[in-house]
XYZ file of C-alpha atoms in Angstrom:
739
model
C 51.699 -41.007 -1.496
C 54.595 -38.996 -0.146
C 54.805 -35.204 0.004
C 57.576 -33.763 -2.155
C 57.984 -30.523 -0.188
C 58.289 -30.429 3.610
C 54.883 -30.503 5.240
C 55.433 -27.141 6.895
C 56.692 -25.324 3.797
C 54.675 -26.068 0.662
C 54.708 -23.722 -2.333
C 52.719 -20.507 -1.861
C 50.340 -19.233 -4.507
C 50.103 -15.628 -3.239
C 51.763 -13.314 -0.761
C 48.816 -13.681 1.604
C 46.115 -16.298 2.013
C 44.183 -16.745 -1.240
C 42.526 -20.008 -2.244
C 43.790 -22.003 -5.200
C 40.939 -22.450 -7.696
C 42.648 -24.385 -10.508
C 45.896 -26.275 -11.034
C 47.337 -27.325 -14.385
C 50.497 -29.341 -14.908
C 52.319 -31.263 -17.599
C 51.831 -35.025 -17.656
C 55.530 -35.925 -17.693
C 57.760 -35.888 -14.635
C 58.882 -33.463 -13.324
C 55.850 -31.309 -14.044
C 55.549 -27.656 -14.915
C 52.926 -26.349 -12.473
C 50.574 -23.426 -13.115
C 48.000 -22.083 -10.650
C 45.148 -19.575 -10.598
C 42.977 -18.658 -7.651
C 41.244 -15.926 -5.684
C 44.010 -13.366 -6.171
C 44.952 -11.023 -9.038
C 47.690 -13.188 -10.539
C 48.712 -16.413 -12.229
C 51.699 -18.346 -10.896
C 53.940 -21.082 -12.309
C 56.870 -23.194 -11.117
C 59.400 -24.858 -13.425
C 61.596 -27.837 -12.460
C 65.349 -27.427 -12.667
C 66.206 -31.040 -13.531
C 64.638 -34.460 -13.958
C 66.462 -36.611 -11.413
C 66.454 -34.268 -8.430
C 64.211 -31.395 -9.467
C 63.812 -28.130 -7.648
C 60.753 -26.077 -8.469
C 61.589 -22.429 -9.078
C 58.899 -19.738 -9.422
C 58.643 -18.208 -12.885
C 59.414 -14.525 -12.447
C 58.231 -13.581 -15.936
C 54.611 -14.132 -14.934
C 54.809 -11.284 -12.454
C 54.273 -8.842 -15.328
C 50.615 -9.830 -15.618
C 49.681 -9.212 -11.987
C 46.682 -7.001 -11.450
C 43.842 -8.976 -13.032
C 41.863 -11.911 -11.703
C 42.768 -14.921 -13.810
C 39.944 -17.413 -14.192
C 41.584 -20.314 -16.031
C 44.986 -21.725 -16.931
C 46.163 -24.611 -19.122
C 49.589 -26.166 -19.682
C 49.935 -28.180 -22.886
C 53.305 -29.177 -24.279
C 55.503 -26.092 -24.549
C 52.656 -23.647 -23.944
C 51.116 -22.066 -20.876
C 47.826 -20.281 -21.564
C 46.001 -18.147 -18.988
C 42.818 -16.084 -19.324
C 41.581 -13.224 -17.154
C 38.189 -11.759 -16.341
C 38.883 -8.262 -17.683
C 36.282 -6.669 -20.015
C 38.556 -7.361 -22.976
C 39.081 -10.984 -21.969
C 42.843 -11.161 -22.363
C 44.398 -14.564 -23.053
C 48.157 -14.649 -22.438
C 50.448 -17.265 -23.986
C 53.936 -18.217 -22.757
C 56.609 -20.594 -24.009
C 57.407 -22.943 -21.098
C 60.891 -23.708 -22.427
C 62.132 -20.094 -22.425
C 59.296 -18.473 -20.443
C 59.042 -15.745 -23.006
C 55.646 -14.187 -23.460
C 54.681 -15.147 -26.997
C 51.410 -13.345 -27.490
C 48.328 -11.811 -25.926
C 44.976 -12.198 -27.684
C 41.579 -10.928 -26.613
C 38.113 -12.473 -26.518
C 36.345 -9.067 -26.327
C 34.386 -10.228 -23.246
C 35.300 -11.630 -19.825
C 36.488 -15.219 -20.174
C 34.493 -17.784 -18.204
C 35.976 -21.043 -19.577
C 39.255 -21.985 -21.230
C 40.938 -25.003 -22.754
C 43.990 -25.370 -24.942
C 46.043 -27.861 -26.899
C 49.314 -27.548 -28.748
C 47.469 -26.171 -31.776
C 44.209 -24.582 -30.576
C 42.961 -22.293 -27.824
C 39.227 -22.039 -27.059
C 37.745 -19.479 -24.674
C 34.116 -19.312 -23.562
C 32.891 -15.857 -22.601
C 30.286 -14.228 -20.398
C 28.545 -13.017 -23.573
C 27.608 -16.568 -24.571
C 30.042 -17.144 -27.431
C 33.269 -19.103 -27.893
C 36.348 -17.686 -29.576
C 38.924 -20.055 -31.053
C 42.540 -19.364 -32.055
C 44.815 -21.581 -34.119
C 48.586 -21.860 -34.095
C 50.153 -21.067 -37.457
C 52.731 -23.867 -37.442
C 55.337 -25.568 -35.309
C 57.867 -23.012 -36.520
C 55.575 -19.998 -36.197
C 53.960 -20.043 -32.726
C 51.646 -17.126 -33.505
C 47.960 -17.751 -32.817
C 45.304 -16.192 -35.048
C 41.538 -16.198 -34.698
C 40.270 -19.328 -36.405
C 36.470 -19.258 -36.367
C 35.009 -16.330 -38.284
C 32.682 -15.228 -36.829
C 32.725 -16.540 -33.255
C 30.588 -19.460 -32.145
C 27.454 -17.799 -30.738
C 25.481 -20.477 -28.916
C 23.788 -18.844 -25.977
C 23.012 -15.527 -24.350
C 24.234 -16.837 -20.990
C 27.889 -17.296 -19.959
C 29.679 -20.326 -21.374
C 31.077 -22.429 -18.538
C 32.099 -25.569 -20.417
C 34.595 -25.669 -23.292
C 36.656 -28.806 -23.783
C 39.254 -29.811 -26.385
C 40.247 -33.391 -27.031
C 41.396 -35.856 -29.674
C 38.774 -36.781 -32.228
C 37.932 -40.469 -32.024
C 34.726 -41.027 -33.929
C 32.868 -44.347 -33.705
C 34.519 -46.943 -35.894
C 38.028 -45.547 -35.619
C 40.470 -48.429 -35.317
C 43.167 -46.797 -33.269
C 44.929 -43.503 -33.308
C 46.072 -43.761 -36.893
C 42.747 -44.741 -38.424
C 40.221 -42.445 -39.889
C 37.086 -42.138 -37.866
C 34.480 -40.790 -40.210
C 34.305 -38.623 -43.268
C 37.171 -36.207 -43.409
C 38.638 -37.319 -40.098
C 42.391 -37.663 -40.166
C 44.768 -38.962 -37.557
C 45.648 -36.342 -34.985
C 42.460 -34.351 -35.498
C 40.909 -32.469 -32.587
C 37.380 -31.891 -31.387
C 35.905 -28.999 -29.420
C 32.890 -29.737 -27.220
C 30.799 -26.873 -25.843
C 27.906 -27.098 -23.391
C 25.439 -24.220 -23.190
C 23.189 -24.136 -20.163
C 20.397 -21.876 -21.398
C 19.281 -24.154 -24.223
C 20.795 -27.379 -22.860
C 22.795 -28.034 -26.007
C 26.053 -29.937 -26.347
C 27.832 -29.377 -29.660
C 31.064 -30.712 -31.142
C 33.256 -29.187 -33.842
C 35.986 -30.853 -35.865
C 38.751 -28.287 -35.664
C 40.715 -29.325 -38.754
C 38.064 -27.766 -41.013
C 35.957 -25.845 -38.452
C 32.829 -27.916 -39.108
C 30.174 -28.829 -36.603
C 29.925 -32.619 -36.597
C 27.375 -33.291 -33.891
C 24.976 -31.539 -31.584
C 22.301 -32.547 -29.112
C 19.822 -30.535 -27.084
C 16.425 -30.701 -25.478
C 13.167 -29.204 -26.756
C 12.004 -26.009 -25.068
C 9.618 -26.950 -22.247
C 6.172 -25.418 -21.889
C 5.974 -22.917 -19.006
C 4.706 -24.561 -15.839
C 4.975 -28.097 -17.193
C 6.860 -30.911 -15.410
C 9.340 -30.835 -18.267
C 10.283 -27.288 -17.301
C 11.378 -28.434 -13.855
C 13.481 -31.206 -15.391
C 14.986 -28.781 -17.920
C 15.812 -26.380 -15.113
C 17.577 -29.100 -13.151
C 19.483 -30.252 -16.206
C 20.542 -26.696 -17.068
C 22.156 -26.063 -13.678
C 25.375 -27.955 -14.332
C 27.837 -27.588 -11.477
C 30.682 -29.750 -12.834
C 31.529 -31.682 -15.981
C 34.349 -33.611 -17.616
C 35.124 -34.735 -21.177
C 35.827 -38.436 -21.614
C 38.318 -39.961 -24.007
C 35.590 -41.027 -26.427
C 34.160 -37.507 -26.745
C 31.430 -38.090 -24.156
C 30.669 -35.133 -21.902
C 29.670 -36.121 -18.373
C 27.650 -33.457 -16.531
C 26.473 -33.290 -12.939
C 23.543 -30.929 -12.291
C 21.949 -29.784 -9.081
C 19.226 -27.438 -7.834
C 18.600 -26.634 -4.192
C 16.158 -29.170 -2.751
C 16.410 -31.606 -5.686
C 18.419 -34.773 -6.034
C 21.501 -34.494 -8.282
C 21.266 -35.431 -11.945
C 24.107 -37.218 -13.725
C 23.973 -37.166 -17.541
C 26.240 -38.184 -20.371
C 26.081 -36.658 -23.850
C 28.025 -37.800 -26.898
C 27.445 -35.262 -29.702
C 29.604 -37.277 -32.115
C 27.399 -40.356 -31.799
C 24.334 -38.104 -31.336
C 23.228 -39.904 -28.218
C 22.765 -38.911 -24.632
C 20.620 -39.416 -21.592
C 20.729 -39.751 -17.853
C 23.479 -42.151 -16.859
C 21.644 -45.484 -16.443
C 21.608 -47.154 -13.076
C 22.514 -44.008 -11.118
C 19.236 -42.234 -10.396
C 18.018 -44.884 -7.925
C 21.210 -44.415 -5.912
C 20.829 -40.634 -5.843
C 17.133 -40.749 -4.913
C 16.507 -38.664 -1.842
C 20.025 -37.213 -1.812
C 19.993 -33.410 -1.755
C 23.697 -32.768 -1.203
C 25.434 -30.695 -3.869
C 27.913 -32.468 -6.147
C 31.166 -30.498 -6.277
C 33.384 -32.462 -8.684
C 33.311 -35.356 -11.127
C 35.667 -37.401 -13.280
C 35.601 -40.455 -15.518
C 38.130 -42.749 -17.151
C 35.663 -44.365 -19.553
C 35.122 -47.373 -17.325
C 34.005 -45.685 -14.117
C 32.362 -42.438 -13.035
C 33.357 -40.690 -9.800
C 31.393 -37.951 -8.054
C 32.371 -35.937 -4.974
C 29.677 -34.365 -2.760
C 29.497 -31.540 -0.264
C 28.486 -33.973 2.484
C 31.842 -35.799 2.229
C 30.724 -38.697 0.002
C 32.829 -40.119 -2.824
C 30.544 -42.180 -5.064
C 31.834 -44.362 -7.902
C 29.766 -46.185 -10.541
C 30.710 -48.562 -13.297
C 29.911 -47.115 -16.719
C 27.289 -49.125 -18.644
C 28.246 -48.524 -22.272
C 26.235 -51.475 -23.567
C 23.006 -50.724 -21.727
C 19.992 -50.113 -23.972
C 16.611 -49.241 -22.417
C 13.529 -51.012 -23.777
C 11.633 -49.283 -26.606
C 8.764 -46.964 -25.667
C 6.278 -49.417 -27.184
C 7.188 -52.058 -24.625
C 4.288 -52.859 -22.301
C 6.476 -53.618 -19.313
C 7.794 -50.754 -17.250
C 11.558 -50.328 -17.728
C 13.508 -51.466 -14.714
C 16.643 -49.648 -13.638
C 19.763 -51.663 -14.462
C 21.953 -52.919 -11.681
C 25.142 -50.900 -11.660
C 28.295 -51.729 -9.767
C 29.046 -48.958 -7.303
C 30.767 -48.154 -4.054
C 31.008 -45.235 -1.654
C 33.847 -43.813 0.381
C 33.831 -40.890 2.764
C 35.781 -37.869 3.902
C 35.104 -35.885 7.072
C 34.801 -32.763 4.940
C 33.311 -31.632 1.659
C 34.952 -33.324 -1.326
C 36.242 -30.664 -3.712
C 38.279 -32.773 -6.148
C 38.321 -36.305 -7.586
C 40.704 -37.624 -10.236
C 40.770 -40.991 -11.981
C 44.216 -42.568 -12.409
C 43.765 -45.322 -15.007
C 47.539 -45.525 -15.549
C 48.052 -46.792 -12.004
C 48.094 -50.581 -11.409
C 44.515 -51.862 -11.364
C 43.102 -48.360 -11.793
C 42.981 -45.925 -8.892
C 41.024 -42.868 -7.796
C 42.240 -39.851 -5.844
C 39.907 -37.657 -3.807
C 40.590 -34.531 -1.781
C 38.449 -32.682 0.721
C 38.024 -29.958 3.262
C 39.158 -32.356 5.989
C 42.744 -31.829 4.830
C 43.214 -35.321 3.398
C 43.977 -36.691 -0.064
C 42.860 -40.312 -0.305
C 43.839 -42.934 -2.848
C 41.278 -45.665 -3.609
C 41.213 -48.859 -5.652
C 38.711 -47.901 -8.294
C 37.467 -51.456 -8.722
C 36.425 -52.284 -5.178
C 36.784 -49.063 -3.196
C 39.599 -50.191 -0.873
C 41.467 -47.301 0.756
C 45.098 -47.586 -0.383
C 46.798 -44.470 0.955
C 46.093 -41.218 2.795
C 48.061 -37.963 2.611
C 47.344 -35.924 5.753
C 48.137 -32.395 4.621
C 46.448 -30.540 7.456
C 44.892 -27.874 5.204
C 41.759 -27.868 3.067
C 42.451 -29.245 -0.424
C 40.439 -27.482 -3.121
C 41.770 -28.989 -6.369
C 43.983 -31.688 -7.881
C 46.033 -32.088 -11.056
C 47.381 -35.416 -12.340
C 50.948 -36.178 -13.420
C 52.316 -39.561 -14.474
C 54.144 -39.965 -11.157
C 52.450 -37.472 -8.864
C 49.416 -35.450 -7.871
C 49.547 -31.685 -7.470
C 47.212 -30.387 -4.744
C 46.050 -26.828 -4.116
C 44.725 -25.494 -0.827
C 42.139 -23.052 0.461
C 44.856 -20.836 1.953
C 47.094 -20.843 -1.116
C 49.192 -23.950 -0.464
C 50.559 -26.025 -3.363
C 51.964 -29.498 -2.668
C 53.269 -32.277 -4.907
C 52.265 -35.799 -3.806
C 54.508 -38.475 -5.288
C 52.624 -41.685 -6.057
C 54.654 -44.595 -4.703
C 53.920 -48.287 -4.554
C 52.884 -50.023 -1.344
C 56.352 -51.555 -1.026
C 58.011 -48.165 -1.354
C 55.606 -46.662 1.180
C 56.332 -49.470 3.641
C 60.085 -49.021 3.253
C 59.989 -45.238 3.485
C 61.408 -43.788 6.670
C 59.421 -41.277 8.660
C 55.958 -40.238 7.552
C 53.979 -42.970 5.793
C 50.748 -42.666 3.841
C 49.554 -46.153 4.760
C 46.037 -45.761 6.240
C 45.427 -46.649 9.851
C 42.571 -48.863 10.985
C 40.688 -45.811 12.218
C 41.076 -44.120 8.841
C 39.826 -47.235 7.081
C 36.785 -47.297 9.340
C 36.093 -43.600 8.756
C 36.481 -44.059 4.997
C 33.771 -46.731 5.062
C 31.353 -44.875 7.359
C 29.295 -41.838 6.469
C 29.853 -38.864 8.791
C 26.929 -38.272 11.111
C 24.844 -35.183 10.497
C 23.251 -35.315 13.950
C 26.277 -34.606 16.070
C 26.017 -32.603 19.244
C 25.717 -28.868 18.833
C 28.708 -28.283 21.073
C 30.892 -30.441 18.862
C 29.904 -28.521 15.730
C 28.982 -29.993 12.366
C 30.413 -33.388 11.558
C 31.256 -32.443 7.956
C 33.827 -29.672 7.510
C 32.853 -27.017 4.976
C 35.299 -25.108 2.820
C 36.500 -21.733 4.065
C 37.715 -19.784 1.045
C 40.197 -16.914 1.268
C 40.581 -14.125 -1.261
C 42.741 -11.062 -1.839
C 41.310 -8.328 -4.041
C 44.199 -5.950 -3.436
C 46.667 -4.914 -6.088
C 50.130 -6.519 -5.956
C 51.585 -3.299 -4.555
C 49.015 -3.204 -1.757
C 49.645 -6.861 -0.943
C 53.407 -6.345 -0.976
C 53.061 -3.377 1.372
C 52.406 -5.798 4.199
C 48.626 -5.713 4.698
C 47.934 -9.180 6.033
C 44.308 -8.968 7.200
C 41.026 -7.653 5.835
C 41.291 -3.957 5.116
C 37.830 -2.516 5.025
C 34.722 -4.597 4.621
C 32.727 -1.694 3.270
C 34.242 -1.691 -0.212
C 31.406 -2.289 -2.639
C 33.607 -3.381 -5.506
C 35.885 -5.595 -3.469
C 39.051 -3.571 -4.233
C 41.473 -3.437 -1.335
C 39.767 -6.226 0.630
C 41.545 -9.342 1.820
C 40.273 -12.083 4.089
C 37.794 -14.914 4.479
C 34.935 -15.026 2.009
C 32.446 -15.629 4.834
C 33.558 -12.434 6.563
C 33.295 -10.250 3.442
C 30.606 -11.907 1.303
C 29.818 -8.823 -0.780
C 33.446 -8.070 -1.565
C 34.111 -11.726 -2.345
C 31.118 -11.906 -4.689
C 32.307 -8.748 -6.457
C 35.815 -10.148 -6.904
C 34.862 -13.783 -7.586
C 31.324 -13.738 -9.006
C 29.573 -17.004 -8.128
C 28.138 -19.149 -10.868
C 24.598 -17.976 -11.349
C 21.902 -20.557 -10.701
C 19.457 -20.517 -13.580
C 15.753 -19.976 -13.036
C 12.715 -20.743 -15.174
C 12.654 -17.071 -16.210
C 16.216 -17.383 -17.517
C 15.271 -20.363 -19.679
C 12.217 -18.582 -21.077
C 14.237 -15.463 -21.822
C 16.847 -17.576 -23.577
C 14.166 -19.224 -25.735
C 12.674 -15.857 -26.662
C 16.042 -14.424 -27.617
C 16.853 -17.527 -29.603
C 13.552 -17.381 -31.471
C 14.003 -13.685 -32.189
C 17.493 -14.301 -33.516
C 16.201 -17.067 -35.786
C 13.375 -14.898 -37.148
C 15.635 -11.917 -37.783
C 18.173 -14.050 -39.576
C 21.093 -12.943 -37.414
C 22.161 -9.332 -37.771
C 25.140 -7.578 -36.263
C 24.643 -9.202 -32.886
C 24.326 -12.716 -34.288
C 27.767 -14.268 -34.419
C 26.450 -17.292 -36.242
C 27.729 -20.789 -35.930
C 30.431 -20.974 -37.601
C 32.073 -20.865 -40.944
C 35.664 -21.806 -41.476
C 38.610 -19.745 -40.375
C 41.612 -18.569 -42.450
C 40.165 -19.874 -45.670
C 40.014 -23.562 -44.862
C 36.986 -25.763 -44.387
C 33.407 -25.382 -45.315
C 30.055 -24.902 -43.660
C 29.788 -25.412 -39.952
C 26.390 -26.882 -39.369
C 24.776 -30.259 -39.621
C 22.285 -30.674 -42.436
C 18.574 -31.187 -41.982
C 18.968 -34.729 -43.280
C 21.549 -35.410 -40.580
C 19.150 -34.022 -38.017
C 16.334 -36.331 -39.099
C 18.676 -39.325 -39.356
C 20.099 -38.665 -35.918
C 16.667 -38.390 -34.385
C 15.570 -41.585 -36.069
C 18.672 -43.389 -34.841
C 18.034 -42.212 -31.328
C 14.488 -43.532 -31.065
C 13.990 -46.051 -28.319
C 17.002 -44.911 -26.307
C 15.072 -42.924 -23.710
C 17.104 -39.834 -24.500
C 15.847 -36.508 -23.250
C 17.808 -34.680 -25.923
C 16.258 -33.373 -29.119
C 18.274 -32.783 -32.266
C 16.013 -30.151 -33.824
C 16.109 -28.004 -30.716
C 19.861 -28.389 -30.647
C 20.335 -27.169 -34.188
C 18.168 -24.097 -33.663
C 20.400 -21.119 -33.034
C 23.423 -22.760 -34.642
C 21.648 -22.725 -37.988
C 18.061 -22.272 -39.251
C 15.819 -24.931 -37.787
C 14.670 -27.918 -39.819
C 11.152 -26.439 -39.987
C 12.537 -23.135 -41.270
C 14.614 -24.937 -43.889
C 11.645 -27.020 -45.038
C 9.434 -23.935 -45.279
C 12.079 -22.077 -47.292
C 12.543 -25.035 -49.657
C 8.783 -25.341 -50.154
C 8.441 -21.628 -50.889
C 11.292 -21.794 -53.400
C 9.731 -24.794 -55.120
C 6.342 -23.064 -55.317
C 7.961 -19.996 -56.883
C 9.696 -22.127 -59.516
C 6.458 -23.906 -60.395
C 4.640 -20.597 -60.773
C 7.391 -19.319 -63.051
C 7.267 -22.466 -65.191
C 3.501 -22.130 -65.577
C 3.929 -18.516 -66.621
C 6.499 -19.567 -69.238
C 4.146 -22.164 -70.727
C 5.380 -25.396 -69.228
C 3.850 -28.202 -71.266
C 3.283 -31.789 -70.150
C 5.095 -34.690 -71.723
C 8.653 -33.371 -71.409
C 11.010 -35.678 -69.517
C 12.822 -33.590 -66.939
C 15.013 -34.003 -63.885
C 15.700 -31.681 -60.947
C 19.479 -31.894 -61.330
C 21.947 -32.185 -64.162
C 21.364 -35.502 -65.913
C 24.265 -37.888 -66.526
C 23.560 -40.416 -69.314
C 25.580 -43.462 -70.295
C 28.075 -43.009 -73.106
C 26.103 -45.539 -75.206
C 23.332 -42.999 -75.699
C 25.708 -40.736 -77.632
C 24.786 -42.668 -80.783
C 21.292 -41.227 -80.532
C 22.588 -37.798 -81.478
C 23.180 -34.558 -79.713
C 21.662 -33.961 -76.281
C 19.610 -30.914 -75.485
C 21.889 -28.360 -73.773
C 19.340 -27.735 -71.039
C 20.879 -29.812 -68.197
C 17.441 -30.787 -66.886
C 16.274 -32.248 -70.235
C 16.785 -35.884 -71.246
C 15.993 -35.420 -74.939
C 18.367 -36.440 -77.756
C 18.106 -35.383 -81.391
C 17.981 -38.917 -82.814
C 15.050 -39.816 -80.553
C 13.210 -36.678 -81.611
C 13.698 -37.565 -85.289
C 12.309 -41.069 -84.788
C 9.273 -39.719 -82.967
C 8.688 -37.148 -85.673
C 8.936 -39.853 -88.354
C 6.501 -42.049 -86.425
C 3.974 -39.242 -86.369
C 4.202 -38.912 -90.146
C 6.482 -35.958 -89.999
C 9.152 -37.426 -92.269
C 10.212 -35.178 -95.083
C 13.102 -33.928 -97.004
C 15.124 -32.570 -94.094
C 17.771 -34.561 -92.339
C 16.133 -33.555 -89.122
C 13.015 -35.389 -90.031
C 10.198 -32.919 -90.399
C 11.351 -30.139 -88.153
C 12.620 -32.376 -85.325
C 16.216 -31.098 -85.630
C 17.540 -29.234 -82.585
C 17.844 -25.454 -82.861
C 21.057 -23.620 -82.092
C 21.327 -20.477 -79.971
C 21.512 -17.592 -82.423
C 23.834 -15.534 -80.204
C 26.596 -17.872 -79.076
C 26.108 -20.684 -81.624
C 27.411 -23.055 -78.946
C 24.310 -24.720 -77.466
C 21.350 -26.531 -78.992
C 17.816 -27.070 -77.732
C 14.998 -29.462 -78.464
C 12.319 -26.817 -77.953
C 11.765 -23.147 -77.295
C 10.767 -24.031 -73.763
C 14.160 -25.624 -73.030
C 15.857 -22.585 -74.490
C 13.875 -20.149 -72.327
C 14.296 -22.142 -69.094
C 18.028 -22.643 -69.678
C 18.364 -18.908 -70.347
C 16.716 -18.236 -66.992
C 18.753 -20.862 -65.124
C 22.199 -19.652 -66.156
C 22.777 -19.449 -69.892
C 22.014 -15.732 -69.759
C 25.264 -15.179 -67.839
C 27.447 -17.405 -70.025
C 26.029 -16.661 -73.468
C 28.187 -13.592 -74.125
C 31.332 -15.460 -73.077
C 30.491 -18.401 -75.339
C 29.729 -16.021 -78.206
C 33.119 -14.348 -77.848
C 34.831 -17.745 -77.755
C 32.929 -18.889 -80.833
C 33.839 -15.709 -82.725
C 37.492 -16.120 -81.824
C 37.382 -19.703 -83.027
C 35.983 -18.595 -86.389
C 38.692 -16.004 -86.761
C 41.370 -18.585 -85.994
C 39.878 -20.985 -88.538
C 39.780 -18.252 -91.190
C 43.382 -17.298 -90.437
C 44.459 -20.928 -90.731
C 42.772 -21.269 -94.143
C 44.306 -18.031 -95.376
C 47.761 -19.142 -94.193
C 47.378 -22.451 -95.999
C 46.390 -20.701 -99.221
C 49.335 -18.325 -98.945
C 51.763 -21.192 -98.510
C 50.333 -22.845 -101.607
C 50.867 -19.705 -103.684
C 54.504 -19.413 -102.561
C 55.265 -23.052 -103.444
C 54.213 -22.864 -107.107
C 54.836 -26.588 -107.506
C 51.354 -27.425 -108.784
C 50.077 -24.644 -110.989
C 46.929 -26.510 -111.852
C 46.147 -26.927 -108.229
C 47.024 -23.316 -107.582
C 44.790 -22.221 -110.384
C 41.975 -24.274 -108.949
C 42.501 -22.737 -105.513
C 40.769 -19.417 -104.968
C 42.932 -16.357 -104.455
C 43.168 -14.865 -100.961
C 40.836 -12.101 -102.024
C 38.337 -14.652 -103.321
C 38.840 -16.808 -100.235
C 37.934 -13.890 -98.069
C 34.563 -13.784 -99.776
C 33.839 -17.496 -99.134
C 31.167 -17.886 -96.385
C 33.489 -19.856 -94.068
C 31.196 -19.510 -91.081
C 28.269 -20.910 -93.012
C 30.339 -23.887 -94.092
C 31.471 -24.436 -90.542
C 27.947 -24.377 -89.201
C 26.708 -26.676 -91.931
C 29.445 -29.162 -91.116
C 28.549 -29.131 -87.440
C 24.897 -29.505 -88.137
């Protein structure tokens, strides 16, 4: 790795020291770079050329200074940034012209953001997700897509991820991966901490296609402690196959690493990892995965990498032998400071991993065996990383932004001046854990992050105030400096992620149950019907819930499908109770109408083979199987034969109003009237009347033509006159012919 900018003059995020919190860049070289951090602004740099690029700051973004931006994304020709204002503004720029295209609002402070070329998804502090969709490639306007918003929780949403939809069974990018899944489709994955649910939506038709959660634990039970640990997710990443990897941590507990795939409806603790984390109480700060390996960075300076066990299946619960933890390939590397960023680089030869820490170093590892390949000694604390095809973009705790060009070992050896080849001492330090029992005079062995912030307005910052200006400000306005020196002002300006307690989980369950009992209301944003007229319902069916739970048996998953569905739609128990009540009401109504035994009926409309048409007309009640010919034979067998063609009263009766439907019995007529014929009878009657009038007009026209011809007087004499024809009971003849 070689630094692109001189070591003593990297890019600066803000006028004064303010830590970089997030970096986004395009994947192609040279990258467009966008940065947010602990200052009231969003910044971007655009390259001037491809061969010898110079990165110029984008002046157009200065117009949005004044708000604390919490997230930024660069996808294709779009730069999307969201702020923490009460209205939750999301600003959209065109990266080719740097014109501000649009500003949309989430109506609540944004806590999570992700974007693609077509969709923008923002999680809010109110517990819902708002999604916008681009109109077309020609029209870049974004409109709200989900109506209403996706209400999943009462706690802030911290995880919203967009990615390509690759359902199980898809044979490449151009294949269809499931019902209604087309090439190029996208998926949105949302994790809600309060109810521990991970849900996925197919964005082409705004339908929920998978969701997993855990059942609500009983207060004071061991399951409550596990649910509390699992709910406190500190970092997560979405894999290429739609799997969400989450790392959770609670003070005094060992970290918990879980994977959840809502598309495949499976999830559990990552196998083979818990025994390695046993006894470790250090906080995980970052994670990443490339599908073949999982990397985790810890506050104590450890970089831990595991091989992903996709094929591992735990023994069924009925097995008498205790399940043994699988052996998982793993290795550890170390920094001398807290590790704030890890990034997998599967496109590099052999697969590589980059890690960055508070010790001021960015290290490049061989992901297979853990060999240290290169070290970039930046000299300032690195808080975040972004990946480009040829480079890494690093952000610092004092606002530095540096581009690290990824070069081969041969290029690094031939480079003049500074080289990133690790020394023997650095290799030894990378393989040895820093000691936590160092002498007090020497200070702690592991360097902690020292975050800077600037809560001043751009005018105040430009006025030349370089240090902290008043630590007594309760709201944080006008304060600039180290977070440790002004903790209250820093917390007011950059609210820390709240650690959930058992009371929070119980409150969430109560609110969720109340919402389900009340059936929504104005405050219930539902989960989710389609937007702008396309798509259908947005929830998995009860049958899918049961099938998913049955498929997940024996996989030692702590996730429960029924609990996951609750809140996004009525629970399976509620649906079953409603269906049972509806069925009981129908049975009571049938008994009141004189339902008699011996009538062959079906719940739905019956489709018979065309060969049965020879048995005569079918009863117009769609739930009846009876045909007129069968009724005649039965009547004849009972001695009911007589003079009528119907065979002793077995002929079907026609509706006296519309004359368009026939019934085998009065019961079929009354039930069909109740089930829908009441609404259509008047329409059918009008159509039948019009048909009779057209038939009468056709007969009259034929008679008139015959009179004008005069070629066959005998025939004309035998034909009734128009006046006489008008008195002929045409309708009776028509009915007789039909019958």
